[in-house]
XYZ file of C-alpha atoms in Angstrom:
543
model
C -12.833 17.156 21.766
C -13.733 14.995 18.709
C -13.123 16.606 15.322
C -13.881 14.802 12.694
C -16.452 11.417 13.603
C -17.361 8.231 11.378
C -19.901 6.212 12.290
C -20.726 2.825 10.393
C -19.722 4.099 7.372
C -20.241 1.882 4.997
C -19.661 2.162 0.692
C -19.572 -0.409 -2.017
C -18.847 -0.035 -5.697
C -21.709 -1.954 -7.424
C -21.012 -5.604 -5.861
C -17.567 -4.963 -4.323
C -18.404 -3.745 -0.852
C -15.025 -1.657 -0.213
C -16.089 -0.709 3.635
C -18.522 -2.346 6.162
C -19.507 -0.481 9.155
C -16.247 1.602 10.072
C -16.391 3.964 13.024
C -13.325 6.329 13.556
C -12.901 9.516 16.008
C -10.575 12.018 15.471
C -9.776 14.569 17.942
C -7.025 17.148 18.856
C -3.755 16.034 18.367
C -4.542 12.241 17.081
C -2.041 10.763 14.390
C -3.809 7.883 12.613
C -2.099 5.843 10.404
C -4.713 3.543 7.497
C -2.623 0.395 6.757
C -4.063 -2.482 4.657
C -3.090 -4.020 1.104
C -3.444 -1.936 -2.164
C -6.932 -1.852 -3.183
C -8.769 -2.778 0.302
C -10.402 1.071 0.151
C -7.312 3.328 2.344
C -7.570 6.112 -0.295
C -11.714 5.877 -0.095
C -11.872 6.147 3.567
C -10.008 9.563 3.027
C -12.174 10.899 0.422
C -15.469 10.087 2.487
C -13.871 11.408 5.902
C -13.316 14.471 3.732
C -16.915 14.517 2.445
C -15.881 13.856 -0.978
C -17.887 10.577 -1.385
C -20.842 10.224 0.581
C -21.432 6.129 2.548
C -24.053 3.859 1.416
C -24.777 4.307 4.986
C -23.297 5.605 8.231
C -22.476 9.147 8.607
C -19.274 11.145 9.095
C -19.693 14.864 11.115
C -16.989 17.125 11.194
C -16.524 19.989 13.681
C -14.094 22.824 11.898
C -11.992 22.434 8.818
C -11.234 19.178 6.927
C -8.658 18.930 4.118
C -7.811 16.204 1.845
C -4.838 15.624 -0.080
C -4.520 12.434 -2.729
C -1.571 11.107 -3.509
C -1.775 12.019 -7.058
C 0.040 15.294 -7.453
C -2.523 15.862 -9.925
C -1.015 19.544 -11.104
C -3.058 20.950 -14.029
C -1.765 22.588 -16.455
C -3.503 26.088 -16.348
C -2.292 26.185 -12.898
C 0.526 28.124 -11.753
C 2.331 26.934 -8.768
C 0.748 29.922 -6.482
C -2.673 28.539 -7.703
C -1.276 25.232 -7.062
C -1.133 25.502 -2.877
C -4.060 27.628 -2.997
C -6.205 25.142 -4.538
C -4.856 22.109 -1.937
C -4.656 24.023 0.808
C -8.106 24.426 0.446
C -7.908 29.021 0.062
C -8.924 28.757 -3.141
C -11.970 27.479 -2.940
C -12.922 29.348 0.229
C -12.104 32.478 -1.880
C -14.463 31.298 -4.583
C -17.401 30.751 -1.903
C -16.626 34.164 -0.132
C -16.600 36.117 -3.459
C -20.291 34.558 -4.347
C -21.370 35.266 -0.806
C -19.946 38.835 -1.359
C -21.928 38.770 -4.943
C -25.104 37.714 -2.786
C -25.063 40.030 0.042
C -24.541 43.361 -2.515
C -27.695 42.022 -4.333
C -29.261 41.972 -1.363
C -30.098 38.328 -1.126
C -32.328 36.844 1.750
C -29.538 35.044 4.421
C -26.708 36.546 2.196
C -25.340 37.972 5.246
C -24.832 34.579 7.267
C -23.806 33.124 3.947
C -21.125 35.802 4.033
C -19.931 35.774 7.323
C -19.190 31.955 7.382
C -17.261 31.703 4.342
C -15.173 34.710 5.150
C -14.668 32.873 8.359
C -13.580 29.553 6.754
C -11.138 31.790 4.838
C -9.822 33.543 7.568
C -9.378 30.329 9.218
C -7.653 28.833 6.724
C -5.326 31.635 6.331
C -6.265 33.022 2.788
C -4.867 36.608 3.441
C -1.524 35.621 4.373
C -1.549 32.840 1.987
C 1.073 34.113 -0.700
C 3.240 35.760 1.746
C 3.832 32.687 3.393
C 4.266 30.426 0.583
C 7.176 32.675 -0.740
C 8.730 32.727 2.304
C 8.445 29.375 2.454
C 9.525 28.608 -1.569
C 12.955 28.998 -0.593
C 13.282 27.541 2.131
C 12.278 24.325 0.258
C 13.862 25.318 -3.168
C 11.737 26.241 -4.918
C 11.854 28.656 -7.637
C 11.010 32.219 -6.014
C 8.681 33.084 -8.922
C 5.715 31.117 -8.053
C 3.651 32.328 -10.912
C 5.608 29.874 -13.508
C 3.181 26.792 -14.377
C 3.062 24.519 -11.780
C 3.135 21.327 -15.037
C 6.543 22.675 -16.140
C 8.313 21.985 -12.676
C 10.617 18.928 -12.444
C 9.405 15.813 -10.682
C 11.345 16.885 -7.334
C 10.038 20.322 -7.492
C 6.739 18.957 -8.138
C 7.311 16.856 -4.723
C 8.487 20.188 -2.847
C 5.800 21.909 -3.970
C 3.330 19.269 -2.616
C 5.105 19.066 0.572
C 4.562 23.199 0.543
C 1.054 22.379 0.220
C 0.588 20.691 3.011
C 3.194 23.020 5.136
C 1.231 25.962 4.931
C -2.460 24.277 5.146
C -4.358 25.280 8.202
C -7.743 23.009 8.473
C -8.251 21.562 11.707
C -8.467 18.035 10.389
C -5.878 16.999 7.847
C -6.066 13.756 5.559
C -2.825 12.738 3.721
C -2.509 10.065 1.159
C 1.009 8.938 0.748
C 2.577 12.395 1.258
C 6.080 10.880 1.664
C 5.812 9.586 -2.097
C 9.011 10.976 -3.961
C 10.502 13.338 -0.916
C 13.787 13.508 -0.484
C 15.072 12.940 2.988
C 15.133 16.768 3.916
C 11.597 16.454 2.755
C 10.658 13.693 4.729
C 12.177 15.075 7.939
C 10.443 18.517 7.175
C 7.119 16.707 7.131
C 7.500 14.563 10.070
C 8.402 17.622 11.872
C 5.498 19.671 10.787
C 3.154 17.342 11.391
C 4.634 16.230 14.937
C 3.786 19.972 15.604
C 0.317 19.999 14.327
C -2.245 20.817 16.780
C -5.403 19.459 15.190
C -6.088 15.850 13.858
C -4.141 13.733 11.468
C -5.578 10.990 9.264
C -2.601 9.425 7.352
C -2.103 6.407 4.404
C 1.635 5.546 3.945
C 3.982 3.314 2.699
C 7.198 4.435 4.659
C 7.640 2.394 7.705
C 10.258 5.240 9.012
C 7.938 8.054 8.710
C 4.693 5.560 9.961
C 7.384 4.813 13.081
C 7.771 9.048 13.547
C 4.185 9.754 13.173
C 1.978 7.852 14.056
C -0.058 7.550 17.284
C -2.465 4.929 16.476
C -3.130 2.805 13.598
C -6.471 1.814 11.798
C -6.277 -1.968 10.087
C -8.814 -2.154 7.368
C -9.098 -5.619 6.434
C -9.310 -6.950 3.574
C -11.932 -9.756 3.757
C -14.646 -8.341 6.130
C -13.919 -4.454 5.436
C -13.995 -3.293 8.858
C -11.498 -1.371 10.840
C -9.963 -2.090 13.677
C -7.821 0.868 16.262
C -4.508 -0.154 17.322
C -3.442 2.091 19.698
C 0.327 3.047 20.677
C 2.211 3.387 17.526
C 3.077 1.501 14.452
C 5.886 -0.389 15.878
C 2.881 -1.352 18.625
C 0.262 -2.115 16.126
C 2.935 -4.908 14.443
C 3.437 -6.293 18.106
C 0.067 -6.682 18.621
C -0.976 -7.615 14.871
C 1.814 -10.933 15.687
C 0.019 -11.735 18.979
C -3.275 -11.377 17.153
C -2.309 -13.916 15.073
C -0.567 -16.212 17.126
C -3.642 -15.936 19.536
C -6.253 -16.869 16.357
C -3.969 -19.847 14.809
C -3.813 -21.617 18.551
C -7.411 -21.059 19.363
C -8.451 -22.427 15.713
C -6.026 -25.350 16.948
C -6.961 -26.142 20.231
C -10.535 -25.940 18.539
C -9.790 -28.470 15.536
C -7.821 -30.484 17.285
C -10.973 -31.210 20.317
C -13.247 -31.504 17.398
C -11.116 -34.088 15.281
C -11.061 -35.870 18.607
C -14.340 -36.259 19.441
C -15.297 -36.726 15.917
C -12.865 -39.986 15.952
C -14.624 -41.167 18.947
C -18.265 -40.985 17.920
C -16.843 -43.109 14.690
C -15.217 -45.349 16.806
C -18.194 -45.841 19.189
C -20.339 -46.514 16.294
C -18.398 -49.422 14.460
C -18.209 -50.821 18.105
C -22.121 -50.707 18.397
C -22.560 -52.388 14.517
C -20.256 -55.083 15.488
C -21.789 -55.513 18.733
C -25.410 -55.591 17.294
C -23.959 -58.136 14.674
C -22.476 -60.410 16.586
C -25.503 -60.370 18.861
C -27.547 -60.928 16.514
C -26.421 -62.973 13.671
C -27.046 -66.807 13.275
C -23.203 -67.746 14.192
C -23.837 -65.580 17.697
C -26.875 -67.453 18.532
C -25.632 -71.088 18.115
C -22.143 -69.882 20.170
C -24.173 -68.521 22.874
C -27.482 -69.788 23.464
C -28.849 -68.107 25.991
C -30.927 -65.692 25.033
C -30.385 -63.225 28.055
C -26.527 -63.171 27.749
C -27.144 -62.139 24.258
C -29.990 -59.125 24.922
C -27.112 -57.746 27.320
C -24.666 -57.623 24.435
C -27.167 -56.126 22.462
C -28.181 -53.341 25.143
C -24.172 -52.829 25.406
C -24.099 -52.634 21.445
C -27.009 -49.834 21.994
C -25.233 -47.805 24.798
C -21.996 -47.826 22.615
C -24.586 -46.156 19.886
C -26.190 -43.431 22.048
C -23.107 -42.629 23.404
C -21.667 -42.130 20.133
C -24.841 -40.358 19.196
C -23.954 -38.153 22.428
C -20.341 -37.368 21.540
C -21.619 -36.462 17.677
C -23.933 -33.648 20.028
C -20.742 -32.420 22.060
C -18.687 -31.766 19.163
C -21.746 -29.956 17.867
C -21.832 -27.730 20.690
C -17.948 -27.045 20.457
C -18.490 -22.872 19.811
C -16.700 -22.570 16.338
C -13.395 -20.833 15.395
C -13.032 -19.469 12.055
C -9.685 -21.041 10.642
C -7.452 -18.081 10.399
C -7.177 -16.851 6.531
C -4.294 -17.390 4.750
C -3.515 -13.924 2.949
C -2.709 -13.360 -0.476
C 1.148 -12.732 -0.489
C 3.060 -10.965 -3.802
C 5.913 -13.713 -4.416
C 8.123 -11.815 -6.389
C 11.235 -13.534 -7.713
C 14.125 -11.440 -9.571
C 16.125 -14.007 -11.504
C 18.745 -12.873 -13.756
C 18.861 -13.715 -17.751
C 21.746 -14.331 -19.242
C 25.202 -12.914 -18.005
C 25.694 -9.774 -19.518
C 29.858 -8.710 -20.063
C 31.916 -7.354 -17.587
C 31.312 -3.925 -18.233
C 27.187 -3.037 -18.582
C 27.772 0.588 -18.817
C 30.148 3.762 -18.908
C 30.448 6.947 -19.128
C 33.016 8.886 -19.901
C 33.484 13.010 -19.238
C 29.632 13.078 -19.663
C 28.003 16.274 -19.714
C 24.565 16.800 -19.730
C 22.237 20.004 -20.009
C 18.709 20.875 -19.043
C 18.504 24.423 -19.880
C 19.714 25.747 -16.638
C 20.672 22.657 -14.953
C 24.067 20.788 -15.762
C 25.117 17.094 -14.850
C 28.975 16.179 -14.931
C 31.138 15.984 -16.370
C 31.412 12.003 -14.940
C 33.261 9.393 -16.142
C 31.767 6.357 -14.115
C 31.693 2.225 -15.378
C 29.391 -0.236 -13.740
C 30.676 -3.456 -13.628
C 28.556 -6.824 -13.726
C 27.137 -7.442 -10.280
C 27.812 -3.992 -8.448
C 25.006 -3.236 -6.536
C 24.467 0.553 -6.417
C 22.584 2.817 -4.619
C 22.256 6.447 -5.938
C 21.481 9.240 -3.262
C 20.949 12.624 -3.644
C 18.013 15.513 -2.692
C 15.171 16.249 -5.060
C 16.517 17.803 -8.317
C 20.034 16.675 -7.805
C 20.107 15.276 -10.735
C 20.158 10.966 -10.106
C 17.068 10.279 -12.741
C 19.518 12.293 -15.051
C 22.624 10.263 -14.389
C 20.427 6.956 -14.640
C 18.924 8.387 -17.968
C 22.534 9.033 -19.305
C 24.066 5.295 -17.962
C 21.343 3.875 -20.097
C 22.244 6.357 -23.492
C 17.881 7.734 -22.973
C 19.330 11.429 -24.018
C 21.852 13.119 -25.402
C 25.001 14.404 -24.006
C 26.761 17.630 -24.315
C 30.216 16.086 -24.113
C 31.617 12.808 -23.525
C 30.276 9.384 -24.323
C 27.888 6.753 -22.947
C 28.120 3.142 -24.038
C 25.917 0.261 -23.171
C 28.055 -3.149 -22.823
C 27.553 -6.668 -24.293
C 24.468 -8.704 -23.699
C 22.896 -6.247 -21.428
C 18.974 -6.656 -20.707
C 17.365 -4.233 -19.256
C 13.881 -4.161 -16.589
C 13.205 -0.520 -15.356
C 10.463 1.184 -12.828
C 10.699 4.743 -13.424
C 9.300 7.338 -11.215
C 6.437 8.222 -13.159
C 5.116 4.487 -13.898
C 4.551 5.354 -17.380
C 5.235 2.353 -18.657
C 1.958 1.415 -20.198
C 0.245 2.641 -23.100
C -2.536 4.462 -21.321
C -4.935 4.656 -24.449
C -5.275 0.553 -24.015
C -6.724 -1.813 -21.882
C -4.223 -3.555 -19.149
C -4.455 -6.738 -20.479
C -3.510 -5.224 -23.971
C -0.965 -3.444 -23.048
C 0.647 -5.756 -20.744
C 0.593 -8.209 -23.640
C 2.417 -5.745 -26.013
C 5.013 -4.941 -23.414
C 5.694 -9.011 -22.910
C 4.778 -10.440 -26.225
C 2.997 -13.067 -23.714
C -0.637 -15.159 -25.224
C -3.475 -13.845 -23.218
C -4.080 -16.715 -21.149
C 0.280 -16.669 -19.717
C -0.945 -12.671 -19.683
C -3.658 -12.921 -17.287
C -2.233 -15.642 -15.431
C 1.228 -13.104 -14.719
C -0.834 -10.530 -13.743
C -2.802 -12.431 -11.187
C 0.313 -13.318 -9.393
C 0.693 -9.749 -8.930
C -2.896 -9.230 -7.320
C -4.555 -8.031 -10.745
C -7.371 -10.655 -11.639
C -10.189 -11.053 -14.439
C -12.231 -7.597 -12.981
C -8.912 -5.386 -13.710
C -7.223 -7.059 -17.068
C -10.409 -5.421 -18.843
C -10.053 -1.902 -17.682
C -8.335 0.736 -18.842
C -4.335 1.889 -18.086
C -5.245 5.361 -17.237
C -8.211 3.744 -14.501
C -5.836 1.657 -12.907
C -4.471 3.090 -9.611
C -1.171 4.103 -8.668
C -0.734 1.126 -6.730
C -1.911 -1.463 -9.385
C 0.300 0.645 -12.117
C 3.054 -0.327 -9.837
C 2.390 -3.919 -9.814
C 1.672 -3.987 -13.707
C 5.069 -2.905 -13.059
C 6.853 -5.403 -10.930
C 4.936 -8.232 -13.413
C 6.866 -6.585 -16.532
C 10.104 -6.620 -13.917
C 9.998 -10.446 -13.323
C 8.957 -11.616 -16.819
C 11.971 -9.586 -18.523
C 14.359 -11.777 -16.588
C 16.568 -8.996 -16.867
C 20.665 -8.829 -16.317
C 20.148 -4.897 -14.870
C 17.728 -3.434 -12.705
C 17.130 -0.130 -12.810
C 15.029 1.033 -10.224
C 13.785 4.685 -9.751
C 11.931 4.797 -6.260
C 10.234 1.309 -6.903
C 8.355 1.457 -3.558
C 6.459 4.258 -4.329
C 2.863 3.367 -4.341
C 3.558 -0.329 -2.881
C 1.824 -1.718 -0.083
C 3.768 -2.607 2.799
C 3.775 -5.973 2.664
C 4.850 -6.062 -1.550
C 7.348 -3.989 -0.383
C 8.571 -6.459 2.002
C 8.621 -8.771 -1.625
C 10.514 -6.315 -2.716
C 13.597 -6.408 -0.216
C 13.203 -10.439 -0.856
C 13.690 -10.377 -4.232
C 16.043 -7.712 -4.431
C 18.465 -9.367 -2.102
C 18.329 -12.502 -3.914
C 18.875 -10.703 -7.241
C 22.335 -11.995 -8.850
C 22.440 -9.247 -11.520
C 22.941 -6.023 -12.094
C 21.261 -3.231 -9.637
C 20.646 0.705 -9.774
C 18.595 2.145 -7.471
C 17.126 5.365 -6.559
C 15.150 5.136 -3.300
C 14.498 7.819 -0.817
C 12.470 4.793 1.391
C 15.143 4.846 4.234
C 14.196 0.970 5.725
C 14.743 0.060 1.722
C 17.696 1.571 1.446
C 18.910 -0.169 4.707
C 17.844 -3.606 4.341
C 19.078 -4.086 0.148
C 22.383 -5.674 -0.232
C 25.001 -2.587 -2.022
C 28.421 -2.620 -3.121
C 28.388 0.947 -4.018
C 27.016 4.369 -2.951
C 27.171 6.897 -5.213
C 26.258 10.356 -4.628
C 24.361 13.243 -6.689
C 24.030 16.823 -5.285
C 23.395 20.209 -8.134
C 24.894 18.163 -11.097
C 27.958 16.532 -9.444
C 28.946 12.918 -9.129
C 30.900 11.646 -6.264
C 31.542 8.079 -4.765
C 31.834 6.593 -1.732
């Protein structure tokens, strides 16, 4: 039984049309992975199968309970972390409506009682009563702090990601649409989720980056793509849709061939088969022809020969005609990233030694660690371990308890940090970009367009820009720095899969300096390390 249907849904922002006629079923039990680059409309597909932007035209009918969660965390700061899950597990809101139902029916209102009995239903049925029972019970298993009346704003950005997981652990709609859920998880996290939702028994409508979790989930996968902005269902898997996504391509660049090459051919021939005709009617013709050949009848058959030779060139000009066209295959727009080191730094680029650090409750060390020029390290560790801390402290960003942190000779630093905050969001890209990179407008623009951001995005403001594009403002800053250290804290967040693919590229042809926080487990597989170092409650070990 169908759950959730599209049909030709279709939605355009002013002139940019960002999807043409897509038609999607959903039933029991589906798991539907959206793949396409940043910006071809993944994240708006969600919000209109969860009626939260209504198509241009088309219409999508749902059948039950249909939740949506974005990828922005978005926790607000009046919010405590109870009111948190409620509001994205969609209770909340369902309370709301069954309270003003409630209001309705004691005033006597005409249909009140219908109006009452559905949203009480839609509560029921998405577990409102047993709401904060379960999500305590739940709390520690994930740990999180038991209190879940402290503001949801003042949690750390790992409890921030456990919470959101939480969110989605304890919603009930029938239909559930996830954008980029595995964004900042640990790997507990990540194997949580995949097991939850390999459990679920209703429908599952998914956007992700991780090729692991995409491999674990998903069923089928829906291409949007980004030229004509339709959709097309790959069914059997992601590791099936990539099989078949090769032989689609392979299939489309030798029928454009075979298609090309017959025209070019017969093309050549009607131009050959005319310059024979022209020189035949010439030398038919002309004065020279006549006093060679004097009789006149020889020289009508040359010309009737010169005229065959022209209709039948007129006649191959018609077959080529005919030929039933193949679009050339597109070439796509690829992000060619290149990580080239700046000047050598000195042997030693950073140290600390008997470092403590403290975060009210939380302590880090004490660690006495030196990165040498060249190692290569990737730093593990669950949520709230404490890595961002040890990377803030290797860099001297805050202040230590004990110890001493030193920064070596010559050392140039590019960073992504986890929150992409990079940017001053009260300024246009283009301005900001520019301040970060001291860069004229026109080297500005032309930067950022190598990163997929052109003339309709330089204009707009930080805070409008999407996760996605904040990322590649990002990875533009990264390459221009030409920095000697890397210091990357989960860089693929955000990233579509192919930049990501960039990413491994460029990272493996890197000759500097690397740190790198990733929970992506393909990332962490495929980059070139020298060292592992690990991070669990405050403590520092190697190897």
């Amino acid at each position: 039984m169908s759950l959730l249907t599209a049909r030709g849904v279709s939605l355009s922002y002013g002139a940019l049309v960002v999807l043409q006629d897509v038609d999607l079923v959903i039933g029991a039990g589906d798991r539907i992975a959206v793949v396409g680059p940043n910006g071809v409309g993944k994240s708006t597909l969600l919000r209109a199968l969860g009626g939260l932007v209504q198509p241009d035209s088309g219409v999508v009918t749902a059948i039950g309970t249909v939740g949506y969660l974005p990828q922005e965390r978005d926790r607000r700061a009046e919010e405590s972390a109870m009111q948190y899950i409620a509001r994205r597990t969609g209770v909340a809101r369902a309370e709301r409506v069954m309270h003003a139902a409630s209001e309705g029916l004691s005033r006597g209102a005409a249909g009140s009682a219908v109006e009452y009995a559905a949203a009480l239903d839609r509560y029921l049925i998405l577990g409102g009563p047993d709401l904060e029972v379960r999500a305590l019970e739940l709390a520690a298993s994930l740990g999180l702090p038991a209190d879940l009346d402290r503001p949801a704003i003042g949690m750390s950005g790992g409890q921030g990601a456990r919470l959101a997981l939480a969110a989605v652990l304890l919603a009930r709609f029938d239909v559930l649409l996830l954008d980029e859920p595995t964004n900042d998880l640990d790997l507990e996290g990540l194997e949580l989720l995949e097991d939850h939702l390999g459990g679920l028994s209703g429908g599952l409508v998914v956007v992700s980056h991780d090729r692991a979790f995409l491999d674990r989930v998903a069923g089928a996968v829906l291409q949007i793509d980004p030229h004509s902005r339709r959709a097309t269902l790959y069914g059997g898997g992601y590791q099936a849709y990539l099989t078949e996504q090769q032989r689609d391509r392979a299939h489309a660049a030798e029928a454009y061939q075979t298609y090309a090459t017959r025209r070019d051919e017969l093309t050549e021939r009607a131009r050959r088969q005319k310059e024979w005709a022209r020189s035949g009617e010439r030398s038919a013709n002309n004065a020279a022809a006549r006093r060679k050949e004097p009789d006149k009848n020889i020289r009508r058959g040359r010309a009737q020969a010169a005229q065959q030779l022209g209709a039948r060139a007129a006649a191959t000009i018609r077959a080529a005609e005919r030929l039933e066209p193949v679009a050339e295959p597109r070439k796509e727009w690829e992000l060619r990233l290149r990580l080239g080191a700046a000047t050598r730094s000195g042997d030693v680029v950073a140290v600390l030694s008997d470092a403590v650090v403290r975060r009210g409750a939380f302590q880090l060390g004490p660690v006495s660690l030196q990165l040498a020029w060249g190692d290569r390290v990737l730093i593990r560790g669950a949520n709230g371990s404490g890595k961002t801390t040890l990377l803030l402290a290797l860099l001297g960003r805050i202040p230590l308890a004990s110890g001493r942190s030193s920064l070596g000779a010559s050392v140039r630093i590019g960073e992504i940090d986890q929150g992409r905050q990079t940017l001053d969001p009260s300024a246009t890209l283009l301005d900001a970009f520019r301040a970060q990179t001291g860069l004229a407008p026109a080297e500005a623009r032309t930067l950022l367009a190598k990163f997929g951001l052109g003339a309709d995005d330089v204009g707009r403001s930080v805070t409008s820009l999407s996760p996605g594009e904040r990322t590649r403002t990002d990875l533009a800053l990264l390459m221009h720095s030409e920095a000697n250290l890397l210091v990357l804290d989960e860089p693929t967040n955000h990233l579509d899969l192919p930049a990501i693919e960039q990413l491994e590229q460029a990272l493996d042809s890197y000759d500097g300096t690397l740190l790198l926080i990733t929970h992506d487990r393909r990332l962490a597989e495929r980059v070139r390390t020298t060292r592992v170092i690990t991070v669990s409650n405050g403590i520092v070990t190697e190897g």
